[in-house]
Structure formats: structure tokens, C-alpha cells
Coordinates of C-alpha atoms in Angstrom, one line a residue:
M296 CA 39.6 15.6 -12.9
A297 CA 39.6 19.5 -12.5
D298 CA 36.6 20.1 -15.7
A299 CA 34.6 16.8 -14.0
L300 CA 34.9 19.0 -11.0
V301 CA 33.5 22.9 -12.4
Q302 CA 31.1 20.8 -13.9
I303 CA 29.9 19.8 -10.8
E304 CA 30.0 23.0 -8.7
A305 CA 28.0 25.0 -11.4
A306 CA 25.7 22.0 -11.8
R307 CA 25.4 22.1 -7.6
G308 CA 24.6 25.7 -8.3
H309 CA 21.8 24.9 -10.0
L310 CA 20.4 22.9 -7.7
G311 CA 17.8 23.8 -4.9
T312 CA 14.5 24.3 -3.2
P313 CA 11.9 25.1 -5.7
T314 CA 10.3 28.2 -5.0
R315 CA 6.0 28.4 -5.1
K316 CA 4.5 31.4 -6.0
S317 CA 1.0 31.4 -4.7
S318 CA -1.3 33.1 -6.1
A319 CA -5.1 34.7 -4.0
L320 CA -7.0 32.0 -6.7
A321 CA -5.2 29.5 -4.8
L322 CA -5.7 30.3 -1.6
L323 CA -9.2 31.3 -2.4
G324 CA -10.1 28.0 -3.7
A325 CA -8.4 26.1 -0.3
A326 CA -10.6 28.4 1.8
A327 CA -13.6 27.3 -0.4
L328 CA -13.2 23.7 -0.1
A329 CA -12.6 23.9 3.7
A330 CA -15.8 25.5 4.3
T331 CA -17.5 22.7 2.3
A332 CA -15.7 20.2 4.2
T333 CA -16.5 22.4 7.7
V334 CA -20.3 22.4 6.5
L335 CA -20.5 18.6 5.5
L336 CA -19.2 17.7 8.3
A337 CA -21.2 19.8 10.3
G338 CA -24.5 18.0 9.2
V339 CA -23.2 14.9 10.2
I340 CA -22.2 15.6 13.7
V341 CA -25.6 17.3 14.5
L342 CA -28.0 15.1 12.3
G343 CA -26.1 11.9 12.6
P344 CA -25.5 9.3 10.4
G345 CA -28.3 7.6 8.9
V346 CA -31.0 9.9 9.5
V347 CA -34.3 10.2 7.3
I348 CA -36.7 12.8 8.0
E349 CA -40.2 10.7 7.1
D350 CA -42.5 13.8 7.4
P351 CA -42.0 15.8 4.1
T352 CA -43.9 19.2 5.6
A353 CA -41.4 19.8 7.6
I354 CA -38.5 20.6 5.6
E355 CA -40.9 22.8 4.0
G356 CA -41.6 24.6 6.9

């Protein structure tokens, strides 16, 4: 019985919250994803869904 308690306490010592290492590349990727989503949402808000530009010269301008 005492041996089992020692093993349980040893196992509890190994348990803990996992540490997550953050990297600059992950931060850059998250920032790029957020920026892309912002630009896409801004385009939908400004133009509105379902907007069709019929005059192609207005785009080239």
C-alpha cells in the first residue's frame, strides 16, 4: 500500500500545466491572419455583399 502511495505521489509530480513556447513566426502568422480578415471584412462593409461593378473602365482608372 505504501509503495502505491509513493508511485501516486511520483506521478503527481510529473503532472502539471504544459508550457507553450511562443515563437516570432507564430506571432507573425497570427498577425497576418488577423490583417487579412480585417481587410476582407472592411471590403464587405464598404462595398456591401452582392455589389457588381458593371463599368470595367471605372476599375482601371
